[in-house]
mmCIF file of C-alpha atoms in Angstrom:
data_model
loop_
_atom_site.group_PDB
_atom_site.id
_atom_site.type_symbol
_atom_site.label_atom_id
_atom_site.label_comp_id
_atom_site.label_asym_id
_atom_site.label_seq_id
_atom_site.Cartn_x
_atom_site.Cartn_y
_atom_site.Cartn_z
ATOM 1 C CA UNK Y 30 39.901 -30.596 -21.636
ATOM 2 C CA UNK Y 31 40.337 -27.311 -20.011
ATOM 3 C CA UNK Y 32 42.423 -28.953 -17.247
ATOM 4 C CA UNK Y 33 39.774 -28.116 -14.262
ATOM 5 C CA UNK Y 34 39.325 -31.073 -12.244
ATOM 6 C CA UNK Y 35 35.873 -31.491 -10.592
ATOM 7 C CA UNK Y 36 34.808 -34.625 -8.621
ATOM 8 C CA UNK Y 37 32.087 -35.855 -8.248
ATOM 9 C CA UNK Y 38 30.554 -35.646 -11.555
ATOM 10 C CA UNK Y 39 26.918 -36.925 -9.913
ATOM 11 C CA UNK Y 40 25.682 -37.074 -6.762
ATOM 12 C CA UNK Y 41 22.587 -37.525 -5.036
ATOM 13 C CA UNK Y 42 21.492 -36.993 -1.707
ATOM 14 C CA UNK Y 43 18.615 -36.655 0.739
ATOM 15 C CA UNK Y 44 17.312 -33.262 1.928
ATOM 16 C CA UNK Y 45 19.528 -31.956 5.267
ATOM 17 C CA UNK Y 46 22.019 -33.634 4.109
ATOM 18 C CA UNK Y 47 25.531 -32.203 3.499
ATOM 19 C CA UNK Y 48 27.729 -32.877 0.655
ATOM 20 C CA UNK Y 49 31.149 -31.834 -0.167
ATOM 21 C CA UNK Y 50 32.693 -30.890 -3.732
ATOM 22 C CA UNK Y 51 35.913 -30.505 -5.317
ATOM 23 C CA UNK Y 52 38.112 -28.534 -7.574
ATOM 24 C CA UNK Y 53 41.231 -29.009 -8.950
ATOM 25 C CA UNK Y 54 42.129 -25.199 -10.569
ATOM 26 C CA UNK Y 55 44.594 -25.437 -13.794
ATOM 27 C CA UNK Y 56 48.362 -25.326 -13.136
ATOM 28 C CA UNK Y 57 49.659 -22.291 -12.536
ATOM 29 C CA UNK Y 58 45.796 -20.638 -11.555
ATOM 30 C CA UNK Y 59 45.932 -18.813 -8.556
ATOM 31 C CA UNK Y 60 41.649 -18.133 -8.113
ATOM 32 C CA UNK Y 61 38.698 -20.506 -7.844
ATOM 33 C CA UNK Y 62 35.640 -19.437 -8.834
ATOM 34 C CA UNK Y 63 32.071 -21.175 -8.024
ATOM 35 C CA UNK Y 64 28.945 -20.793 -10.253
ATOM 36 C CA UNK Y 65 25.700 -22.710 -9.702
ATOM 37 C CA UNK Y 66 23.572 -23.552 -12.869
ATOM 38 C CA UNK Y 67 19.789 -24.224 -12.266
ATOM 39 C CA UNK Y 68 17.220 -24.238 -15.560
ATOM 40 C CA UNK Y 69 15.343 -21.176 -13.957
ATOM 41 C CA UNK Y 70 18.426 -19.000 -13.195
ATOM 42 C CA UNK Y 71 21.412 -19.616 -14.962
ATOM 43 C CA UNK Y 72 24.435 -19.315 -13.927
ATOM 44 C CA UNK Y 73 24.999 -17.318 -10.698
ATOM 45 C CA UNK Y 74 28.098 -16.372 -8.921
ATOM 46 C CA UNK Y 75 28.629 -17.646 -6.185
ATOM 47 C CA UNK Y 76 32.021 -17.040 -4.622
ATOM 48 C CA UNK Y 77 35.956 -16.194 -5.987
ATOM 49 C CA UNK Y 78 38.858 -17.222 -3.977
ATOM 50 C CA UNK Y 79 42.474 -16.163 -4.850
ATOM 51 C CA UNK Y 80 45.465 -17.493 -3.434
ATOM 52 C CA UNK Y 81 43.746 -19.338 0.094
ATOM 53 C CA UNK Y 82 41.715 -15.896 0.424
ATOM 54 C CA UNK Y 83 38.271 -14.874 -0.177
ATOM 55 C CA UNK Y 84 37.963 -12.080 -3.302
ATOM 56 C CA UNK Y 85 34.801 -12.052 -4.473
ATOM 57 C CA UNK Y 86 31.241 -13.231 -2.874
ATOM 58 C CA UNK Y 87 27.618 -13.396 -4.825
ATOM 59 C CA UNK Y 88 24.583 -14.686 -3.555
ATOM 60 C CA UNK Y 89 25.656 -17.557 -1.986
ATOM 61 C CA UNK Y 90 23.346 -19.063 0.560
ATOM 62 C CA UNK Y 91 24.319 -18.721 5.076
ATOM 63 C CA UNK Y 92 23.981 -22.898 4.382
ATOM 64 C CA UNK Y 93 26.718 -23.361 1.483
ATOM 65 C CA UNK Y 94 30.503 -21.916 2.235
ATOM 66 C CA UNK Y 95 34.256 -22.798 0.587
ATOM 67 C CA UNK Y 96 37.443 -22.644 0.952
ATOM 68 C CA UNK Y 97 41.254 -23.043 -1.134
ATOM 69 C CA UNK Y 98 43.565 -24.775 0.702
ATOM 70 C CA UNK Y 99 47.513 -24.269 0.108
ATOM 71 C CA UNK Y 100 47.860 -26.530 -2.665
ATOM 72 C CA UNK Y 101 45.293 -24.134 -4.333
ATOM 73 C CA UNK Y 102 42.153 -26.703 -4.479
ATOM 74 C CA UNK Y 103 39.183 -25.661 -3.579
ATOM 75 C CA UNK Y 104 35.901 -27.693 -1.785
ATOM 76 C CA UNK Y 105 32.073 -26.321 -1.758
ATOM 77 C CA UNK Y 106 30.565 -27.180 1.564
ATOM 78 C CA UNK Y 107 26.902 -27.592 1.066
ATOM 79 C CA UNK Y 108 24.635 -28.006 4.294
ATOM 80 C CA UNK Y 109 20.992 -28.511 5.427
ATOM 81 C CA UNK Y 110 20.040 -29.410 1.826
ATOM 82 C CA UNK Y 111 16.680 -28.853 0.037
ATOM 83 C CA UNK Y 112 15.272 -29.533 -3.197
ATOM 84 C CA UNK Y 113 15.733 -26.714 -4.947
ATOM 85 C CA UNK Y 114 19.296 -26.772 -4.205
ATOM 86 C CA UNK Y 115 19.671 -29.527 -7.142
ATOM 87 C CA UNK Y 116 21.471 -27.967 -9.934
ATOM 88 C CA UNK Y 117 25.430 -28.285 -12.033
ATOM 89 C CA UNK Y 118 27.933 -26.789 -9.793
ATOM 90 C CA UNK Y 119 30.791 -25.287 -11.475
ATOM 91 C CA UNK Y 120 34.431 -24.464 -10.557
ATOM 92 C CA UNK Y 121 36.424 -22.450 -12.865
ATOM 93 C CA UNK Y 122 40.433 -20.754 -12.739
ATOM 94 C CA UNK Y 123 42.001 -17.779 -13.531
ATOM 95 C CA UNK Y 124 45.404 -17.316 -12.880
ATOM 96 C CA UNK Y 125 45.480 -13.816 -11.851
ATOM 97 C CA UNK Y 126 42.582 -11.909 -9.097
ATOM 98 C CA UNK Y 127 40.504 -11.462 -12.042
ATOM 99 C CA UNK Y 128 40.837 -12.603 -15.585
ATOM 100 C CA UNK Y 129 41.044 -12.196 -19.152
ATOM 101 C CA UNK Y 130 39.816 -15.958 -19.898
ATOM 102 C CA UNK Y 131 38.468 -18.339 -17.273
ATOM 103 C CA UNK Y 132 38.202 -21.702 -17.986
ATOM 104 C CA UNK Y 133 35.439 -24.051 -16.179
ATOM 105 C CA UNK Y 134 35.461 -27.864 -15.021
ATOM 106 C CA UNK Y 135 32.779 -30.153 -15.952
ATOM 107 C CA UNK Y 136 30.784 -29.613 -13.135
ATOM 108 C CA UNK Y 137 28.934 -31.820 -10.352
ATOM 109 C CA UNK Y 138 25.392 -32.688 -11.161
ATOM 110 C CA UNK Y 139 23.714 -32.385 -7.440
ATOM 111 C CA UNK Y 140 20.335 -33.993 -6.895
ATOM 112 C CA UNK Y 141 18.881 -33.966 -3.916
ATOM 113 C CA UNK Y 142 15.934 -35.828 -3.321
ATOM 114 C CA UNK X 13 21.318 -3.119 -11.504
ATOM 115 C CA UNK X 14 23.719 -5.068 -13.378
ATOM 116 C CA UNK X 15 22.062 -6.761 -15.710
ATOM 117 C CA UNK X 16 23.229 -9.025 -19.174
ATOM 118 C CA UNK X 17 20.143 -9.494 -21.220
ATOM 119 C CA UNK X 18 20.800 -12.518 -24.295
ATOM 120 C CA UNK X 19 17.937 -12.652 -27.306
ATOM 121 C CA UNK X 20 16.528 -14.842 -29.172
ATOM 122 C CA UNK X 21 16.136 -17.672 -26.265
ATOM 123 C CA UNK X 22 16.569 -20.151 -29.466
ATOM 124 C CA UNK X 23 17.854 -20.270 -32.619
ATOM 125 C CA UNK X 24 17.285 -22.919 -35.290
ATOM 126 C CA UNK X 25 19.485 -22.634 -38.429
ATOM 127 C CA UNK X 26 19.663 -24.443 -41.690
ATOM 128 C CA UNK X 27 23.536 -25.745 -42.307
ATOM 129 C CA UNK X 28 25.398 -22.890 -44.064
ATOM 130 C CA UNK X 29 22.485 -20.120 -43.261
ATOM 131 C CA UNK X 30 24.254 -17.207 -41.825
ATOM 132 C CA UNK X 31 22.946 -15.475 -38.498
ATOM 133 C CA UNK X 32 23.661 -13.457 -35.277
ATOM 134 C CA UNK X 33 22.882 -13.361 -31.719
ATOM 135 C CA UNK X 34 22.518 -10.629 -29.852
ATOM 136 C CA UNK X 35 23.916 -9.506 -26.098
ATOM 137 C CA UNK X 36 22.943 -6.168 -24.346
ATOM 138 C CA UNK X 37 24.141 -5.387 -21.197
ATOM 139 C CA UNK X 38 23.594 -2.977 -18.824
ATOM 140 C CA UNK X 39 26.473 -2.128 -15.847
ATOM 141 C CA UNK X 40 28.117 0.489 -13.898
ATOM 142 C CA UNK X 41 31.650 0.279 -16.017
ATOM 143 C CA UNK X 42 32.403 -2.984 -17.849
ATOM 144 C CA UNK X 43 36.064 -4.490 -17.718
ATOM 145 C CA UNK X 44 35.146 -7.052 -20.723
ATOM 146 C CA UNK X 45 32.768 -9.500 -21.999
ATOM 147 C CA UNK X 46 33.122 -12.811 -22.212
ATOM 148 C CA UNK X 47 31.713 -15.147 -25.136
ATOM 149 C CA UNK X 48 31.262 -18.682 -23.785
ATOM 150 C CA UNK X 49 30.151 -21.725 -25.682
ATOM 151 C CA UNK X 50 28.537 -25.070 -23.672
ATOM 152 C CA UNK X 51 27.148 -28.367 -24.451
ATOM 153 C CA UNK X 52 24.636 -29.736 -22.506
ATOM 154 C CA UNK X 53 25.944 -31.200 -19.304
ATOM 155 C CA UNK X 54 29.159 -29.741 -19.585
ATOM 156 C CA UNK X 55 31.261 -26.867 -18.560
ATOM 157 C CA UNK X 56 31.005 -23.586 -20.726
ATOM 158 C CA UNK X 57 34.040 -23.156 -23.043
ATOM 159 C CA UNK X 58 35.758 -19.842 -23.598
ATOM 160 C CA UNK X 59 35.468 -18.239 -26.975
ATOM 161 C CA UNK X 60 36.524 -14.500 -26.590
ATOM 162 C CA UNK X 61 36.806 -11.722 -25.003
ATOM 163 C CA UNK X 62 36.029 -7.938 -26.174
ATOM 164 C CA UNK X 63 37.112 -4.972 -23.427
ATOM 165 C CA UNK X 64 36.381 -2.053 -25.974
ATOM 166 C CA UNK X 65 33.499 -0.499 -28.397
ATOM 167 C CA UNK X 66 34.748 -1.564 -31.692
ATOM 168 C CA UNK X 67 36.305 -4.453 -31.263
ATOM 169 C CA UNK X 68 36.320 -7.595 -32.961
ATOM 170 C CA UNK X 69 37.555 -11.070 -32.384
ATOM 171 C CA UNK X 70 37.033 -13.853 -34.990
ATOM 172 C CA UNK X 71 37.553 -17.959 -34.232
ATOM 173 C CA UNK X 72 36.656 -20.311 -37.086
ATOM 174 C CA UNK X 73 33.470 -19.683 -38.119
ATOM 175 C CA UNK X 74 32.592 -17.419 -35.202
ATOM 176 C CA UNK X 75 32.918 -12.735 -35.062
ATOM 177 C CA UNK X 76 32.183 -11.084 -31.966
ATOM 178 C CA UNK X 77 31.730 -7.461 -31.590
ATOM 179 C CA UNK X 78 31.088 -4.762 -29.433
ATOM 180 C CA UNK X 79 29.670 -1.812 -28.891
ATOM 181 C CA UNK X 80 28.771 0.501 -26.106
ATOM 182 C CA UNK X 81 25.665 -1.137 -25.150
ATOM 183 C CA UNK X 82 25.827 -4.741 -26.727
ATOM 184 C CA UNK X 83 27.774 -7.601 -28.285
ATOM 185 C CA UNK X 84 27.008 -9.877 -31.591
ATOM 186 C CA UNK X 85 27.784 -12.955 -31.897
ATOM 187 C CA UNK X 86 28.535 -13.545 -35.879
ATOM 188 C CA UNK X 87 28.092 -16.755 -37.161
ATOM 189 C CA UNK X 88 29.111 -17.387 -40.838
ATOM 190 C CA UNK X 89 27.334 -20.777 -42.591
ATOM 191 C CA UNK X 90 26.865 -22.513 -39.744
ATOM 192 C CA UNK X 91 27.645 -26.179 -39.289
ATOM 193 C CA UNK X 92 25.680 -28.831 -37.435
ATOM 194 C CA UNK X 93 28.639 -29.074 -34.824
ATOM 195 C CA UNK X 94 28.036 -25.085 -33.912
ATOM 196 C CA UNK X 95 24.871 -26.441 -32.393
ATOM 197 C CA UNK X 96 25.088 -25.358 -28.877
ATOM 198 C CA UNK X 97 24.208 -22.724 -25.713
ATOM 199 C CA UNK X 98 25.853 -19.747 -26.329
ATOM 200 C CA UNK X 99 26.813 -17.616 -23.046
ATOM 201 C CA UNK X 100 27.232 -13.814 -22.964
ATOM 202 C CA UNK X 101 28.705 -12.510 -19.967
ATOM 203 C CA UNK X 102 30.165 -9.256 -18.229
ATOM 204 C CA UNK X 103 32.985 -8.457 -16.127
ATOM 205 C CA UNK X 104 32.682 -5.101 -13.918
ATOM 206 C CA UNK X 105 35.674 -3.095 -13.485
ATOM 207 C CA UNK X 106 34.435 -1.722 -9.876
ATOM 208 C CA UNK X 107 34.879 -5.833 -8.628
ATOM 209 C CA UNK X 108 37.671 -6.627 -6.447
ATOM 210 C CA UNK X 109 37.950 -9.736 -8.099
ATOM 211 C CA UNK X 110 36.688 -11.675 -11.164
ATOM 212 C CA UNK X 111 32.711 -12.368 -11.071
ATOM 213 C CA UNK X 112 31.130 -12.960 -14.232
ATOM 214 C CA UNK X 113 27.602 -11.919 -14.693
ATOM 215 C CA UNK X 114 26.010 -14.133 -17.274
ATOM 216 C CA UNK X 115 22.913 -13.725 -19.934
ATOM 217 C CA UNK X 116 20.701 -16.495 -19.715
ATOM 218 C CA UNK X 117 22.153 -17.628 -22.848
ATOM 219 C CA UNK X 118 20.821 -18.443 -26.916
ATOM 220 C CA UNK X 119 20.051 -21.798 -27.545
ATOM 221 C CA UNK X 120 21.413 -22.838 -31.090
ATOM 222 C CA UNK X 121 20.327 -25.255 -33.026
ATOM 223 C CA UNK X 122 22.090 -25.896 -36.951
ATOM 224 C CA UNK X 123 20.398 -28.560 -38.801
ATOM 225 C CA UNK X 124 21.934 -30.281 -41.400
#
């Protein structure tokens, strides 16, 4: 257990829909990070926040955004979904800005169909 | 570009038959790289990380190195239980903050 918390483990969902997900960082971490895992494209960066503030920002779509609220948990906003937004969503910790190890959740499994 | 490049795609080893994978990266300045293990369906799981040519790091049955241009992946008589994706990926030291840039990973399978 790498003590990242993310909920839901599954969920489906119908295109334009929007979905929220959630992430519990480790005790003591101070960043979020967000990766998306799809078969064709591994995983991708998608945004880094550190102590309620945005640090970091990859290719994440105008549709999907985040945040970290003060008790340090952070939520992936997904909008306006299509299909080929199904993939494992990832949260991982660090407990400084950047890292020497990061340790990931379990994910959330998104289908949308 | 930034780029992490993993080989071979797949890997199928007999129980106890020695082998290693390969990493090459290519990036502007590099901060450290990051070994990763994962299971199917689950999150990836540290292993190590190397932030200078010649280093080593050793876990169980497991050596990583580096060099200027690339990373091994050591893995000494293999078990059926190493059977798993293994991640390569590459911190920049020009980031404010801590993306990882990931290989697309070797898939390895130990049979017994």
């Amino acid at each position: 257990d790498s003590g990242v918390t993310q909920t839901p483990k599954h969920l489906i969902t119908a295109t334009g829909q929007r979905v929220t997900l959630r992430c519990s960082p480790r005790s003591g971490d101070l960043s979020v990070y967000w990766y998306q895992q799809s078969l064709d494209q591994g995983l991708q960066f998608l945004i880094q926040y550190y102590n309620g503030e945005e640090r970091a920002k990859g290719n994440i779509l105008e549709r999907f955004s985040a945040q970290q609220f003060p008790d340090l948990h952070s939520e992936l906003n997904l909008s306006s979904l299509e299909l080929g937004d199904s993939a494992l969503y990832f949260c991982a910790s660090s407990e400084q800005g950047w890292f020497t190890e990061a340790f990931f959740g379990q994910g959330t499994r998104l289908t949308v169909v | 570009e930034d780029q992490v490049t993993q080989s071979p795609e797949a890997l199928r080893l007999q129980e106890g038959e020695s082998s290693s994978l390969n990493c090459s990266y290519t990036v502007s300045g590099l901060r450290g790289l990051f070994w990763y293990r994962q299971d199917p369906g689950k999150g990836p799981e540290f292993l190590f990380t190397l932030y200078s040519a010649g280093e080593e790091k050793e876990k169980e049955r497991l050596k990583a190195t580096l060099t200027k241009k690339e990373s091994f992946l050591h893995i000494t008589a293999p078990k059926p239980e190493d059977s798993a994706t293994y991640l390569c990926a590459v911190q920049m030291i020009y980031n404010q903050g801590g993306k990882l840039i990931f290989g697309q990973g070797t898939e390895l399978s130990v049979k017994p």
